[in-house]
Amino acid sequence: MAKYTEAFCVTTGSMISIMQMRSEYNHDPSIYEKVYKGHLFCPGCQAVPLTVVHNYGAGHPIYSRKA
């Protein structure tokens, strides 16, 4: 499973780190649904869809390729 700490967001046209998204989510939980869900892609090719995996490792979220 490919794992990333940063993703390209097509709605904002910029990269977003998992920690930045987590901070925004903690401030406003609806932000993920409004801005990020379905709009996150591989930071390299910007073509492969990514999703957030919440229960990875020691509870630290990551971005991962969609199954």
mmCIF file with all atom_site columns, C-alpha atoms in Angstrom:
data_model
loop_
_atom_site.group_PDB
_atom_site.id
_atom_site.type_symbol
_atom_site.label_atom_id
_atom_site.label_alt_id
_atom_site.label_comp_id
_atom_site.label_asym_id
_atom_site.label_entity_id
_atom_site.label_seq_id
_atom_site.pdbx_PDB_ins_code
_atom_site.Cartn_x
_atom_site.Cartn_y
_atom_site.Cartn_z
_atom_site.occupancy
_atom_site.B_iso_or_equiv
_atom_site.pdbx_formal_charge
_atom_site.auth_seq_id
_atom_site.auth_comp_id
_atom_site.auth_asym_id
_atom_site.auth_atom_id
_atom_site.pdbx_PDB_model_num
ATOM 1  C CA . MET A 1 1  ? 0.000   0.000  0.000   1.00 0.00 ? 1  MET A CA 1
ATOM 2  C CA . ALA A 1 2  ? 1.457   3.342  -1.038  1.00 0.00 ? 2  ALA A CA 1
ATOM 3  C CA . LYS A 1 3  ? 1.477   5.851  1.830   1.00 0.00 ? 3  LYS A CA 1
ATOM 4  C CA . TYR A 1 4  ? 1.773   9.618  1.633   1.00 0.00 ? 4  TYR A CA 1
ATOM 5  C CA . THR A 1 5  ? 1.933   12.490 4.125   1.00 0.00 ? 5  THR A CA 1
ATOM 6  C CA . GLU A 1 6  ? 0.992   15.043 1.453   1.00 0.00 ? 6  GLU A CA 1
ATOM 7  C CA . ALA A 1 7  ? -1.606  15.054 -1.335  1.00 0.00 ? 7  ALA A CA 1
ATOM 8  C CA . PHE A 1 8  ? -2.589  17.308 -4.226  1.00 0.00 ? 8  PHE A CA 1
ATOM 9  C CA . CYS A 1 9  ? -6.089  18.759 -3.781  1.00 0.00 ? 9  CYS A CA 1
ATOM 10 C CA . VAL A 1 10 ? -7.834  19.715 -7.040  1.00 0.00 ? 10 VAL A CA 1
ATOM 11 C CA . THR A 1 11 ? -10.372 21.972 -5.304  1.00 0.00 ? 11 THR A CA 1
ATOM 12 C CA . THR A 1 12 ? -7.638  24.195 -3.881  1.00 0.00 ? 12 THR A CA 1
ATOM 13 C CA . GLY A 1 13 ? -5.060  23.561 -6.612  1.00 0.00 ? 13 GLY A CA 1
ATOM 14 C CA . SER A 1 14 ? -2.348  23.011 -4.028  1.00 0.00 ? 14 SER A CA 1
ATOM 15 C CA . MET A 1 15 ? -0.644  20.423 -1.853  1.00 0.00 ? 15 MET A CA 1
ATOM 16 C CA . ILE A 1 16 ? -2.052  19.683 1.584   1.00 0.00 ? 16 ILE A CA 1
ATOM 17 C CA . SER A 1 17 ? -0.192  17.832 4.310   1.00 0.00 ? 17 SER A CA 1
ATOM 18 C CA . ILE A 1 18 ? -2.037  15.296 6.410   1.00 0.00 ? 18 ILE A CA 1
ATOM 19 C CA . MET A 1 19 ? -1.257  17.379 9.510   1.00 0.00 ? 19 MET A CA 1
ATOM 20 C CA . GLN A 1 20 ? -2.699  20.538 7.936   1.00 0.00 ? 20 GLN A CA 1
ATOM 21 C CA . MET A 1 21 ? -5.885  18.701 6.981   1.00 0.00 ? 21 MET A CA 1
ATOM 22 C CA . ARG A 1 22 ? -6.098  17.183 10.449  1.00 0.00 ? 22 ARG A CA 1
ATOM 23 C CA . SER A 1 23 ? -5.803  20.660 11.991  1.00 0.00 ? 23 SER A CA 1
ATOM 24 C CA . GLU A 1 24 ? -8.525  22.025 9.694   1.00 0.00 ? 24 GLU A CA 1
ATOM 25 C CA . TYR A 1 25 ? -10.735 19.025 10.463  1.00 0.00 ? 25 TYR A CA 1
ATOM 26 C CA . ASN A 1 26 ? -10.302 19.547 14.214  1.00 0.00 ? 26 ASN A CA 1
ATOM 27 C CA . HIS A 1 27 ? -11.438 23.157 13.760  1.00 0.00 ? 27 HIS A CA 1
ATOM 28 C CA . ASP A 1 28 ? -14.362 22.269 11.421  1.00 0.00 ? 28 ASP A CA 1
ATOM 29 C CA . PRO A 1 29 ? -15.176 18.553 10.936  1.00 0.00 ? 29 PRO A CA 1
ATOM 30 C CA . SER A 1 30 ? -17.282 19.235 7.840   1.00 0.00 ? 30 SER A CA 1
ATOM 31 C CA . ILE A 1 31 ? -14.229 20.575 5.956   1.00 0.00 ? 31 ILE A CA 1
ATOM 32 C CA . TYR A 1 32 ? -13.239 17.091 4.766   1.00 0.00 ? 32 TYR A CA 1
ATOM 33 C CA . GLU A 1 33 ? -16.619 16.495 3.118   1.00 0.00 ? 33 GLU A CA 1
ATOM 34 C CA . LYS A 1 34 ? -16.836 20.014 1.680   1.00 0.00 ? 34 LYS A CA 1
ATOM 35 C CA . VAL A 1 35 ? -13.327 20.454 0.287   1.00 0.00 ? 35 VAL A CA 1
ATOM 36 C CA . TYR A 1 36 ? -11.243 17.291 0.292   1.00 0.00 ? 36 TYR A CA 1
ATOM 37 C CA . LYS A 1 37 ? -13.302 14.109 -0.084  1.00 0.00 ? 37 LYS A CA 1
ATOM 38 C CA . GLY A 1 38 ? -12.856 12.756 -3.605  1.00 0.00 ? 38 GLY A CA 1
ATOM 39 C CA . HIS A 1 39 ? -10.474 15.562 -4.557  1.00 0.00 ? 39 HIS A CA 1
ATOM 40 C CA . LEU A 1 40 ? -7.146  14.247 -3.245  1.00 0.00 ? 40 LEU A CA 1
ATOM 41 C CA . PHE A 1 41 ? -4.519  12.866 -5.611  1.00 0.00 ? 41 PHE A CA 1
ATOM 42 C CA . CYS A 1 42 ? -0.942  11.560 -5.625  1.00 0.00 ? 42 CYS A CA 1
ATOM 43 C CA . PRO A 1 43 ? 1.456   14.452 -5.009  1.00 0.00 ? 43 PRO A CA 1
ATOM 44 C CA . GLY A 1 44 ? 3.773   13.245 -7.784  1.00 0.00 ? 44 GLY A CA 1
ATOM 45 C CA . CYS A 1 45 ? 1.586   12.433 -10.781 1.00 0.00 ? 45 CYS A CA 1
ATOM 46 C CA . GLN A 1 46 ? -1.591  14.187 -9.570  1.00 0.00 ? 46 GLN A CA 1
ATOM 47 C CA . ALA A 1 47 ? -3.617  11.448 -11.284 1.00 0.00 ? 47 ALA A CA 1
ATOM 48 C CA . VAL A 1 48 ? -3.965  8.603  -8.762  1.00 0.00 ? 48 VAL A CA 1
ATOM 49 C CA . PRO A 1 49 ? -6.828  9.183  -6.295  1.00 0.00 ? 49 PRO A CA 1
ATOM 50 C CA . LEU A 1 50 ? -5.961  9.110  -2.590  1.00 0.00 ? 50 LEU A CA 1
ATOM 51 C CA . THR A 1 51 ? -8.037  8.693  0.526   1.00 0.00 ? 51 THR A CA 1
ATOM 52 C CA . VAL A 1 52 ? -7.363  9.289  4.222   1.00 0.00 ? 52 VAL A CA 1
ATOM 53 C CA . VAL A 1 53 ? -6.609  6.214  6.353   1.00 0.00 ? 53 VAL A CA 1
ATOM 54 C CA . HIS A 1 54 ? -7.335  7.114  9.971   1.00 0.00 ? 54 HIS A CA 1
ATOM 55 C CA . ASN A 1 55 ? -6.272  4.005  11.882  1.00 0.00 ? 55 ASN A CA 1
ATOM 56 C CA . TYR A 1 56 ? -2.809  3.510  10.428  1.00 0.00 ? 56 TYR A CA 1
ATOM 57 C CA . GLY A 1 57 ? 0.008   2.467  12.757  1.00 0.00 ? 57 GLY A CA 1
ATOM 58 C CA . ALA A 1 58 ? -0.068  4.299  16.066  1.00 0.00 ? 58 ALA A CA 1
ATOM 59 C CA . GLY A 1 59 ? -3.220  6.215  15.196  1.00 0.00 ? 59 GLY A CA 1
ATOM 60 C CA . HIS A 1 60 ? -1.526  8.647  12.849  1.00 0.00 ? 60 HIS A CA 1
ATOM 61 C CA . PRO A 1 61 ? -3.580  9.284  9.688   1.00 0.00 ? 61 PRO A CA 1
ATOM 62 C CA . ILE A 1 62 ? -1.985  8.990  6.249   1.00 0.00 ? 62 ILE A CA 1
ATOM 63 C CA . TYR A 1 63 ? -3.027  9.385  2.650   1.00 0.00 ? 63 TYR A CA 1
ATOM 64 C CA . SER A 1 64 ? -3.231  6.129  0.712   1.00 0.00 ? 64 SER A CA 1
ATOM 65 C CA . ARG A 1 65 ? -4.227  4.979  -2.760  1.00 0.00 ? 65 ARG A CA 1
ATOM 66 C CA . LYS A 1 66 ? -7.904  4.150  -3.026  1.00 0.00 ? 66 LYS A CA 1
ATOM 67 C CA . ALA A 1 67 ? -8.643  0.428  -3.075  1.00 0.00 ? 67 ALA A CA 1
#
